[in-house]
mmCIF file of C-alpha atoms in Angstrom:
data_model
loop_
_atom_site.group_PDB
_atom_site.id
_atom_site.type_symbol
_atom_site.label_atom_id
_atom_site.label_comp_id
_atom_site.label_asym_id
_atom_site.label_seq_id
_atom_site.Cartn_x
_atom_site.Cartn_y
_atom_site.Cartn_z
ATOM 1 C CA UNK A 321 54.127 -58.367 -55.385
ATOM 2 C CA UNK A 322 54.838 -61.842 -56.505
ATOM 3 C CA UNK A 323 52.248 -64.537 -57.385
ATOM 4 C CA UNK A 324 52.812 -65.860 -53.949
ATOM 5 C CA UNK A 325 50.735 -63.673 -51.963
ATOM 6 C CA UNK A 326 47.881 -66.172 -51.892
ATOM 7 C CA UNK A 327 50.298 -69.108 -51.304
ATOM 8 C CA UNK A 328 51.233 -71.169 -48.088
ATOM 9 C CA UNK A 329 48.935 -69.904 -45.607
ATOM 10 C CA UNK A 330 45.612 -70.306 -44.218
ATOM 11 C CA UNK A 331 42.870 -67.783 -44.470
ATOM 12 C CA UNK A 332 38.836 -67.547 -44.338
ATOM 13 C CA UNK A 333 36.535 -67.150 -47.129
ATOM 14 C CA UNK A 334 34.920 -64.082 -45.819
ATOM 15 C CA UNK A 335 31.249 -64.813 -44.013
ATOM 16 C CA UNK A 336 31.228 -65.621 -40.322
ATOM 17 C CA UNK A 337 27.891 -66.341 -38.465
ATOM 18 C CA UNK A 338 26.011 -64.037 -35.877
ATOM 19 C CA UNK A 339 25.850 -60.115 -35.890
ATOM 20 C CA UNK A 340 28.667 -59.063 -33.511
ATOM 21 C CA UNK A 341 31.337 -57.603 -35.812
ATOM 22 C CA UNK A 342 33.855 -56.447 -32.964
ATOM 23 C CA UNK A 343 33.769 -60.239 -31.792
ATOM 24 C CA UNK A 344 34.244 -61.402 -35.296
ATOM 25 C CA UNK A 345 36.978 -59.266 -36.157
ATOM 26 C CA UNK A 346 38.774 -60.021 -32.923
ATOM 27 C CA UNK A 347 38.568 -63.817 -33.591
ATOM 28 C CA UNK A 348 39.627 -63.489 -37.531
ATOM 29 C CA UNK A 349 42.714 -61.386 -36.573
ATOM 30 C CA UNK A 350 43.561 -63.901 -33.781
ATOM 31 C CA UNK A 351 42.932 -67.116 -35.923
ATOM 32 C CA UNK A 352 44.586 -65.878 -39.157
ATOM 33 C CA UNK A 353 48.346 -64.907 -38.331
ATOM 34 C CA UNK A 354 49.033 -64.285 -42.016
ATOM 35 C CA UNK A 355 46.112 -63.343 -43.946
ATOM 36 C CA UNK A 356 43.100 -62.088 -42.091
ATOM 37 C CA UNK A 357 40.115 -60.884 -43.953
ATOM 38 C CA UNK A 358 37.258 -58.338 -43.533
ATOM 39 C CA UNK A 359 34.470 -60.262 -42.057
ATOM 40 C CA UNK A 360 30.964 -60.214 -43.727
ATOM 41 C CA UNK A 361 27.934 -61.050 -41.198
ATOM 42 C CA UNK A 362 24.894 -61.479 -43.513
ATOM 43 C CA UNK A 363 22.757 -62.522 -40.454
ATOM 44 C CA UNK A 364 22.315 -58.802 -40.241
ATOM 45 C CA UNK A 365 20.020 -58.648 -43.088
ATOM 46 C CA UNK A 366 19.497 -56.739 -46.295
ATOM 47 C CA UNK A 367 22.623 -55.030 -47.188
ATOM 48 C CA UNK A 368 25.013 -57.241 -45.235
ATOM 49 C CA UNK A 369 24.912 -59.979 -47.792
ATOM 50 C CA UNK A 370 27.474 -60.284 -50.326
ATOM 51 C CA UNK A 371 25.578 -58.591 -53.198
ATOM 52 C CA UNK A 372 24.233 -55.852 -50.734
ATOM 53 C CA UNK A 373 27.708 -55.085 -49.486
ATOM 54 C CA UNK A 374 29.392 -55.469 -52.874
ATOM 55 C CA UNK A 375 26.701 -52.733 -54.223
ATOM 56 C CA UNK A 376 27.854 -50.384 -51.381
ATOM 57 C CA UNK A 377 31.383 -50.604 -52.700
ATOM 58 C CA UNK A 378 30.794 -50.215 -56.348
ATOM 59 C CA UNK A 379 31.148 -46.717 -57.912
ATOM 60 C CA UNK A 380 28.353 -44.725 -59.071
ATOM 61 C CA UNK A 381 25.699 -47.466 -58.950
ATOM 62 C CA UNK A 382 22.872 -47.702 -56.489
ATOM 63 C CA UNK A 383 20.969 -50.867 -55.436
ATOM 64 C CA UNK A 384 17.608 -51.418 -53.791
ATOM 65 C CA UNK A 385 15.505 -54.422 -53.133
ATOM 66 C CA UNK A 386 12.512 -55.847 -54.654
ATOM 67 C CA UNK A 387 10.796 -59.067 -54.158
ATOM 68 C CA UNK A 388 12.950 -60.673 -56.999
ATOM 69 C CA UNK A 389 15.951 -59.687 -55.215
ATOM 70 C CA UNK A 390 18.459 -56.532 -55.840
ATOM 71 C CA UNK A 391 17.876 -54.318 -58.459
ATOM 72 C CA UNK A 392 19.357 -51.042 -60.084
ATOM 73 C CA UNK A 393 18.161 -47.591 -58.561
ATOM 74 C CA UNK A 394 18.265 -44.440 -59.861
ATOM 75 C CA UNK A 395 19.260 -42.814 -56.658
ATOM 76 C CA UNK A 396 20.535 -43.902 -53.125
ATOM 77 C CA UNK A 397 18.159 -46.129 -51.303
ATOM 78 C CA UNK A 398 17.178 -47.026 -47.765
ATOM 79 C CA UNK A 399 19.062 -50.157 -48.904
ATOM 80 C CA UNK A 400 22.123 -48.553 -49.997
ATOM 81 C CA UNK A 401 22.347 -46.197 -47.194
ATOM 82 C CA UNK A 402 22.059 -49.450 -44.626
ATOM 83 C CA UNK A 403 24.899 -51.461 -46.737
ATOM 84 C CA UNK A 404 27.131 -48.504 -46.804
ATOM 85 C CA UNK A 405 26.495 -47.883 -43.102
ATOM 86 C CA UNK A 406 27.155 -51.463 -42.133
ATOM 87 C CA UNK A 407 30.545 -51.481 -44.211
ATOM 88 C CA UNK A 408 31.636 -48.099 -42.715
ATOM 89 C CA UNK A 409 30.816 -49.680 -39.150
ATOM 90 C CA UNK A 410 32.944 -53.007 -39.993
ATOM 91 C CA UNK A 411 35.940 -50.897 -41.021
ATOM 92 C CA UNK A 412 35.784 -48.733 -38.153
ATOM 93 C CA UNK A 413 35.883 -51.509 -35.866
ATOM 94 C CA UNK A 414 38.599 -53.533 -37.888
ATOM 95 C CA UNK A 415 40.848 -50.149 -37.638
ATOM 96 C CA UNK A 416 40.320 -49.642 -33.859
ATOM 97 C CA UNK A 417 41.354 -53.435 -33.217
ATOM 98 C CA UNK A 418 44.189 -53.139 -35.877
ATOM 99 C CA UNK A 419 45.669 -50.451 -33.973
ATOM 100 C CA UNK A 420 45.069 -51.596 -30.477
ATOM 101 C CA UNK A 421 46.252 -55.256 -31.297
ATOM 102 C CA UNK A 422 49.596 -54.061 -32.815
ATOM 103 C CA UNK A 423 49.048 -55.374 -36.313
ATOM 104 C CA UNK A 424 50.114 -52.200 -37.846
ATOM 105 C CA UNK A 425 53.851 -53.268 -37.669
ATOM 106 C CA UNK A 426 53.163 -56.891 -38.207
ATOM 107 C CA UNK A 427 53.891 -57.055 -41.990
ATOM 108 C CA UNK A 428 50.440 -58.671 -42.492
ATOM 109 C CA UNK A 429 48.354 -58.136 -45.613
ATOM 110 C CA UNK A 430 44.347 -58.153 -45.404
ATOM 111 C CA UNK A 431 42.081 -59.857 -47.862
ATOM 112 C CA UNK A 432 38.535 -58.320 -48.874
ATOM 113 C CA UNK A 433 35.933 -59.984 -50.346
ATOM 114 C CA UNK A 434 33.429 -58.956 -53.202
ATOM 115 C CA UNK A 435 30.869 -60.570 -55.457
ATOM 116 C CA UNK A 436 32.749 -60.794 -58.779
ATOM 117 C CA UNK A 437 31.405 -59.279 -62.063
ATOM 118 C CA UNK A 438 29.710 -62.447 -63.180
ATOM 119 C CA UNK A 439 27.863 -62.795 -60.021
ATOM 120 C CA UNK A 440 27.147 -59.442 -59.547
ATOM 121 C CA UNK A 441 25.606 -59.163 -63.311
ATOM 122 C CA UNK A 442 23.714 -62.593 -62.705
ATOM 123 C CA UNK A 443 22.046 -61.629 -59.343
ATOM 124 C CA UNK A 444 21.242 -57.903 -59.822
ATOM 125 C CA UNK A 445 18.408 -56.526 -61.921
ATOM 126 C CA UNK A 446 18.279 -53.931 -64.314
ATOM 127 C CA UNK A 447 15.253 -51.514 -63.737
ATOM 128 C CA UNK A 448 13.415 -53.307 -66.575
ATOM 129 C CA UNK A 449 13.468 -56.462 -63.998
ATOM 130 C CA UNK A 450 15.818 -58.185 -66.516
ATOM 131 C CA UNK A 451 19.084 -59.486 -64.912
ATOM 132 C CA UNK A 452 21.999 -57.091 -65.878
ATOM 133 C CA UNK A 453 23.925 -59.842 -67.702
ATOM 134 C CA UNK A 454 21.225 -59.817 -70.325
ATOM 135 C CA UNK A 455 22.534 -56.540 -71.286
ATOM 136 C CA UNK A 456 26.182 -56.290 -72.662
ATOM 137 C CA UNK A 457 26.648 -52.758 -72.339
ATOM 138 C CA UNK A 458 25.298 -52.834 -68.748
ATOM 139 C CA UNK A 459 27.592 -55.742 -68.027
ATOM 140 C CA UNK A 460 30.847 -53.835 -68.944
ATOM 141 C CA UNK A 461 29.399 -50.781 -67.032
ATOM 142 C CA UNK A 462 28.776 -52.747 -63.887
ATOM 143 C CA UNK A 463 32.257 -54.420 -64.357
ATOM 144 C CA UNK A 464 34.052 -50.997 -64.439
ATOM 145 C CA UNK A 465 31.793 -49.651 -61.519
ATOM 146 C CA UNK A 466 33.052 -52.837 -59.593
ATOM 147 C CA UNK A 467 36.656 -52.277 -60.364
ATOM 148 C CA UNK A 468 36.878 -48.597 -59.582
ATOM 149 C CA UNK A 469 34.706 -49.369 -56.431
ATOM 150 C CA UNK A 470 37.141 -51.949 -55.470
ATOM 151 C CA UNK A 471 40.215 -49.917 -55.923
ATOM 152 C CA UNK A 472 38.919 -47.056 -53.980
ATOM 153 C CA UNK A 473 37.811 -49.329 -50.984
ATOM 154 C CA UNK A 474 41.360 -51.173 -50.835
ATOM 155 C CA UNK A 475 42.886 -47.660 -50.846
ATOM 156 C CA UNK A 476 40.887 -46.556 -47.863
ATOM 157 C CA UNK A 477 41.612 -49.728 -45.998
ATOM 158 C CA UNK A 478 45.203 -49.395 -46.829
ATOM 159 C CA UNK A 479 45.505 -45.528 -45.774
ATOM 160 C CA UNK A 480 43.301 -46.323 -42.652
ATOM 161 C CA UNK A 481 45.619 -49.475 -41.496
ATOM 162 C CA UNK A 482 48.869 -49.111 -43.346
ATOM 163 C CA UNK A 483 48.486 -52.468 -44.849
ATOM 164 C CA UNK A 484 48.802 -54.076 -48.151
ATOM 165 C CA UNK A 485 45.512 -55.220 -49.396
ATOM 166 C CA UNK A 486 44.446 -58.269 -51.587
ATOM 167 C CA UNK A 487 41.253 -59.035 -53.089
ATOM 168 C CA UNK A 488 38.798 -62.105 -53.265
ATOM 169 C CA UNK A 489 36.135 -61.993 -55.925
ATOM 170 C CA UNK A 490 33.043 -64.318 -55.121
ATOM 171 C CA UNK A 491 31.882 -66.219 -58.238
ATOM 172 C CA UNK A 492 29.430 -68.875 -57.228
ATOM 173 C CA UNK A 493 27.192 -67.593 -60.543
ATOM 174 C CA UNK A 494 30.234 -67.912 -62.779
ATOM 175 C CA UNK A 495 29.517 -71.707 -63.912
ATOM 176 C CA UNK A 496 25.884 -70.861 -64.530
ATOM 177 C CA UNK A 497 26.819 -67.796 -66.481
ATOM 178 C CA UNK A 498 29.191 -70.017 -68.866
ATOM 179 C CA UNK A 499 26.584 -72.653 -69.116
ATOM 180 C CA UNK A 500 23.675 -70.295 -70.159
ATOM 181 C CA UNK A 501 21.561 -72.143 -67.235
ATOM 182 C CA UNK A 502 20.057 -68.796 -65.560
ATOM 183 C CA UNK A 503 16.757 -68.114 -66.201
ATOM 184 C CA UNK A 504 15.011 -64.963 -67.415
ATOM 185 C CA UNK A 505 12.127 -62.731 -66.250
ATOM 186 C CA UNK A 506 10.336 -65.963 -66.401
ATOM 187 C CA UNK A 507 11.196 -69.590 -66.140
ATOM 188 C CA UNK A 508 10.958 -70.226 -69.751
ATOM 189 C CA UNK A 509 13.014 -67.019 -70.967
ATOM 190 C CA UNK A 510 16.647 -68.377 -70.605
ATOM 191 C CA UNK A 511 19.817 -66.168 -70.227
ATOM 192 C CA UNK A 512 22.321 -66.848 -73.393
ATOM 193 C CA UNK A 513 25.649 -68.212 -71.874
ATOM 194 C CA UNK A 514 28.514 -65.810 -72.091
ATOM 195 C CA UNK A 515 30.974 -67.301 -74.368
ATOM 196 C CA UNK A 516 34.123 -67.857 -72.579
ATOM 197 C CA UNK A 517 36.386 -65.525 -74.409
ATOM 198 C CA UNK A 518 34.501 -62.562 -73.832
ATOM 199 C CA UNK A 519 34.312 -63.918 -69.871
ATOM 200 C CA UNK A 520 38.049 -64.046 -69.954
ATOM 201 C CA UNK A 521 38.347 -60.373 -71.298
ATOM 202 C CA UNK A 522 35.773 -59.019 -68.904
ATOM 203 C CA UNK A 523 37.776 -60.619 -65.694
ATOM 204 C CA UNK A 524 40.785 -59.436 -66.648
ATOM 205 C CA UNK A 525 39.442 -56.132 -67.496
ATOM 206 C CA UNK A 526 38.142 -56.091 -63.663
ATOM 207 C CA UNK A 527 41.598 -57.460 -62.445
ATOM 208 C CA UNK A 528 43.446 -54.531 -64.180
ATOM 209 C CA UNK A 529 41.288 -52.284 -62.830
ATOM 210 C CA UNK A 530 41.612 -53.091 -59.382
ATOM 211 C CA UNK A 531 45.276 -53.150 -59.763
ATOM 212 C CA UNK A 532 45.893 -55.563 -56.926
ATOM 213 C CA UNK A 533 46.680 -59.261 -56.401
ATOM 214 C CA UNK A 534 43.132 -61.031 -57.111
ATOM 215 C CA UNK A 535 42.036 -64.521 -56.329
ATOM 216 C CA UNK A 536 38.754 -66.032 -57.702
ATOM 217 C CA UNK A 537 36.364 -68.201 -55.107
ATOM 218 C CA UNK A 538 33.989 -70.336 -56.836
ATOM 219 C CA UNK A 539 32.783 -73.185 -54.192
ATOM 220 C CA UNK A 540 30.109 -74.430 -56.978
ATOM 221 C CA UNK A 541 30.136 -77.696 -58.946
ATOM 222 C CA UNK A 542 31.924 -77.355 -62.336
ATOM 223 C CA UNK A 543 34.116 -74.292 -61.405
ATOM 224 C CA UNK A 544 36.138 -73.059 -64.404
ATOM 225 C CA UNK A 545 39.579 -73.451 -63.563
ATOM 226 C CA UNK A 546 40.827 -73.319 -67.116
ATOM 227 C CA UNK A 547 39.196 -69.801 -67.357
ATOM 228 C CA UNK A 548 40.897 -68.579 -63.967
ATOM 229 C CA UNK A 549 44.110 -70.143 -65.007
ATOM 230 C CA UNK A 550 44.148 -68.241 -68.422
ATOM 231 C CA UNK A 551 43.349 -64.985 -66.470
ATOM 232 C CA UNK A 552 45.435 -62.583 -64.394
ATOM 233 C CA UNK A 553 44.237 -64.113 -61.344
ATOM 234 C CA UNK A 554 46.886 -65.378 -58.949
ATOM 235 C CA UNK A 555 44.638 -67.839 -57.229
ATOM 236 C CA UNK A 556 41.555 -70.023 -57.267
ATOM 237 C CA UNK A 557 39.614 -70.819 -54.086
ATOM 238 C CA UNK A 558 37.645 -74.118 -54.448
ATOM 239 C CA UNK A 559 35.685 -76.674 -52.536
ATOM 240 C CA UNK A 560 37.969 -79.828 -52.959
ATOM 241 C CA UNK A 561 35.013 -82.020 -52.343
ATOM 242 C CA UNK A 562 33.279 -80.552 -55.699
ATOM 243 C CA UNK A 563 36.057 -81.681 -57.641
ATOM 244 C CA UNK A 564 35.263 -84.376 -60.302
ATOM 245 C CA UNK A 565 37.792 -86.963 -62.155
ATOM 246 C CA UNK A 566 37.169 -84.886 -65.030
ATOM 247 C CA UNK A 567 38.405 -81.600 -63.255
ATOM 248 C CA UNK A 568 42.031 -83.153 -62.435
ATOM 249 C CA UNK A 569 43.558 -82.318 -65.705
ATOM 250 C CA UNK A 570 42.553 -78.550 -65.200
ATOM 251 C CA UNK A 571 43.636 -78.693 -61.450
ATOM 252 C CA UNK A 572 47.226 -80.327 -62.787
ATOM 253 C CA UNK A 573 47.536 -77.450 -65.289
ATOM 254 C CA UNK A 574 46.518 -74.675 -62.883
ATOM 255 C CA UNK A 575 49.341 -75.896 -60.717
ATOM 256 C CA UNK A 576 51.815 -76.195 -63.657
ATOM 257 C CA UNK A 577 51.227 -72.567 -64.265
ATOM 258 C CA UNK A 578 52.652 -71.619 -60.938
ATOM 259 C CA UNK A 579 49.315 -70.260 -59.503
ATOM 260 C CA UNK A 580 47.764 -70.889 -55.960
ATOM 261 C CA UNK A 581 45.373 -73.296 -55.286
ATOM 262 C CA UNK A 582 43.134 -72.243 -52.031
ATOM 263 C CA UNK A 583 41.757 -75.538 -51.168
ATOM 264 C CA UNK A 584 38.596 -75.815 -49.359
ATOM 265 C CA UNK A 585 39.277 -78.466 -47.121
ATOM 266 C CA UNK A 586 37.798 -77.540 -43.801
ATOM 267 C CA UNK A 587 33.562 -78.129 -43.567
ATOM 268 C CA UNK A 588 31.693 -75.109 -43.595
ATOM 269 C CA UNK A 589 29.166 -76.536 -41.007
ATOM 270 C CA UNK A 590 30.282 -78.764 -38.006
ATOM 271 C CA UNK A 591 30.221 -82.310 -39.053
ATOM 272 C CA UNK A 592 29.137 -85.089 -36.574
ATOM 273 C CA UNK A 593 32.580 -85.412 -35.263
ATOM 274 C CA UNK A 594 35.296 -82.674 -34.978
ATOM 275 C CA UNK A 595 37.943 -84.102 -37.295
ATOM 276 C CA UNK A 596 41.757 -84.393 -36.572
ATOM 277 C CA UNK A 597 44.020 -82.041 -38.853
ATOM 278 C CA UNK A 598 45.354 -85.053 -40.463
ATOM 279 C CA UNK A 599 41.904 -86.363 -41.725
ATOM 280 C CA UNK A 600 41.151 -82.552 -43.219
ATOM 281 C CA UNK A 601 44.806 -82.612 -45.009
ATOM 282 C CA UNK A 602 43.976 -86.046 -46.643
ATOM 283 C CA UNK A 603 42.083 -84.695 -49.581
ATOM 284 C CA UNK A 604 44.865 -82.493 -50.590
ATOM 285 C CA UNK A 605 47.669 -85.192 -50.100
ATOM 286 C CA UNK A 606 45.466 -87.380 -52.276
ATOM 287 C CA UNK A 607 45.003 -84.953 -55.031
ATOM 288 C CA UNK A 608 48.803 -83.771 -55.497
ATOM 289 C CA UNK A 609 49.764 -87.507 -55.381
ATOM 290 C CA UNK A 610 47.237 -88.358 -57.800
ATOM 291 C CA UNK A 611 48.202 -85.762 -60.110
ATOM 292 C CA UNK A 612 52.030 -86.747 -59.900
ATOM 293 C CA UNK A 613 53.069 -83.691 -58.299
ATOM 294 C CA UNK A 614 55.995 -83.724 -55.340
ATOM 295 C CA UNK A 615 54.316 -83.283 -51.971
ATOM 296 C CA UNK A 616 56.405 -79.930 -51.794
ATOM 297 C CA UNK A 617 53.592 -78.239 -53.904
ATOM 298 C CA UNK A 618 51.670 -78.382 -50.760
ATOM 299 C CA UNK A 619 54.170 -76.164 -49.132
ATOM 300 C CA UNK A 620 54.314 -73.766 -52.288
ATOM 301 C CA UNK A 621 51.177 -73.345 -54.340
ATOM 302 C CA UNK A 622 48.782 -74.484 -51.941
ATOM 303 C CA UNK A 623 46.582 -72.619 -49.427
ATOM 304 C CA UNK A 624 43.989 -73.891 -46.748
ATOM 305 C CA UNK A 625 40.552 -72.432 -46.448
ATOM 306 C CA UNK A 626 36.887 -73.563 -45.360
ATOM 307 C CA UNK A 627 35.038 -75.396 -48.034
ATOM 308 C CA UNK A 628 32.998 -72.009 -48.408
ATOM 309 C CA UNK A 629 31.958 -69.202 -46.078
ATOM 310 C CA UNK A 630 30.980 -69.765 -42.342
ATOM 311 C CA UNK A 631 27.735 -67.694 -42.215
ATOM 312 C CA UNK A 632 25.902 -70.972 -41.565
ATOM 313 C CA UNK A 633 28.134 -72.279 -38.806
ATOM 314 C CA UNK A 634 27.777 -72.182 -35.164
ATOM 315 C CA UNK A 635 30.503 -69.497 -33.760
ATOM 316 C CA UNK A 636 32.015 -72.509 -32.044
ATOM 317 C CA UNK A 637 32.726 -74.245 -35.121
ATOM 318 C CA UNK A 638 33.722 -71.186 -37.009
ATOM 319 C CA UNK A 639 36.481 -70.772 -34.755
ATOM 320 C CA UNK A 640 37.559 -74.175 -35.039
ATOM 321 C CA UNK A 641 37.627 -74.103 -38.669
ATOM 322 C CA UNK A 642 40.037 -71.449 -38.836
ATOM 323 C CA UNK A 643 42.027 -73.166 -36.280
ATOM 324 C CA UNK A 644 41.959 -76.399 -38.232
ATOM 325 C CA UNK A 645 42.934 -74.598 -41.512
ATOM 326 C CA UNK A 646 45.905 -73.095 -39.730
ATOM 327 C CA UNK A 647 47.082 -76.622 -38.354
ATOM 328 C CA UNK A 648 46.742 -78.059 -42.001
ATOM 329 C CA UNK A 649 48.523 -75.004 -43.410
ATOM 330 C CA UNK A 650 51.793 -75.260 -40.818
ATOM 331 C CA UNK A 651 51.806 -78.924 -41.654
ATOM 332 C CA UNK A 652 52.079 -78.554 -45.282
ATOM 333 C CA UNK A 653 54.864 -76.035 -44.760
ATOM 334 C CA UNK A 654 56.628 -78.048 -42.009
ATOM 335 C CA UNK A 655 57.010 -81.427 -43.635
ATOM 336 C CA UNK A 656 54.827 -82.219 -46.481
ATOM 337 C CA UNK A 657 56.684 -85.376 -47.625
ATOM 338 C CA UNK A 658 55.745 -87.054 -44.222
ATOM 339 C CA UNK A 659 51.988 -86.566 -44.409
#
C-alpha cells in the first residue's frame, strides 16, 4: 500500500449518535463512497465507548469498571463480555450490509478506530488504582497487547468482508501524556511526562505490530504534529479550529514530508445554520495559502472529516456532516485552484 490510502477522500472519525447499529452502518456505507468506517455507538453505554471497545479488541487484557473508570481485571468481567458482545454484533451487521449492498466487489477499503497506546495507558488503571501510564513495563505490555489485538481484529474483518483495512489510532490524551499534565491517584500526585523519544518509539512499535496503514487522530489542543510526522503513521486527523499560529510550521513540515492531513472541517455538532460546502472548505484553503503551498495539495494530501466524533450530534446532523465532508472533498479533487 502507498502513503496515499488516507488521501483525497472524505470519511468519518468513528463515533455516531444513537443505539441502532444497523441504521448507523447503512448511513455510513451510503455516505462514504471511498473509506467507510466501522461505527461506534457510545450511547449504548459501558463497553461501547472508545476505551471499552478497545479493551475488547486488545489481546490477553481484560478490563472492568470502577467508579474512577476502567481498570485492568484478572479475569473476564461482565463489562468485558458486554464490550465483546457489542463488537461482535456490530461486525455481524456490517458483514450483512456489506454483502447485501454489493460492496465486496467495490474496491473500497474499511477504516477501524481504536484508542491509541497513550490514551489507553492514560485512561485505564492498574489494579493498584494507578494509571497504566505510571508503570513503564505495563505501558509496553499494553502497547503490545493493543497492536496484536488490532492486527487480529483487522484480519477477521478482512476475512469476513474481503476488504483491505486501515487503522485510526484515537489519541485525545496524547498531548497531556507528553506535557505531564495528568493527575495521579490524587490531584496532588502528578504523572510524569513521557519523553518524546520514548513516545515516538512506542508509537512506531505499535504501528509496526499492526502491520497496516495507520492514521493518528487527535482533536485536542496542542496536537503533536511533529511527533506524528516523525513516526511511521501515514496521516494525522486534526480539528482545524484547534490550530494556533505556532502550529503552522509543524503543519507545513507535515505536508512537506508527503503525509496526509485529514482536516476536521465539518462541525461535530449542528451549528445554528447549516453551512454551505464553500464555507466549510474555506479554513483549509486559507491554511494552504498561508503556508505557501499550491492549492493542488488539497487534491493530493488532504482529506476531509468532521472536527471530531459525531456521538453528540443529532442523527440528522451526523448524516449532513458526512455529506458536507464528501462535497468538500469532491471540490478539492475537481478544481482546487478555483476555490
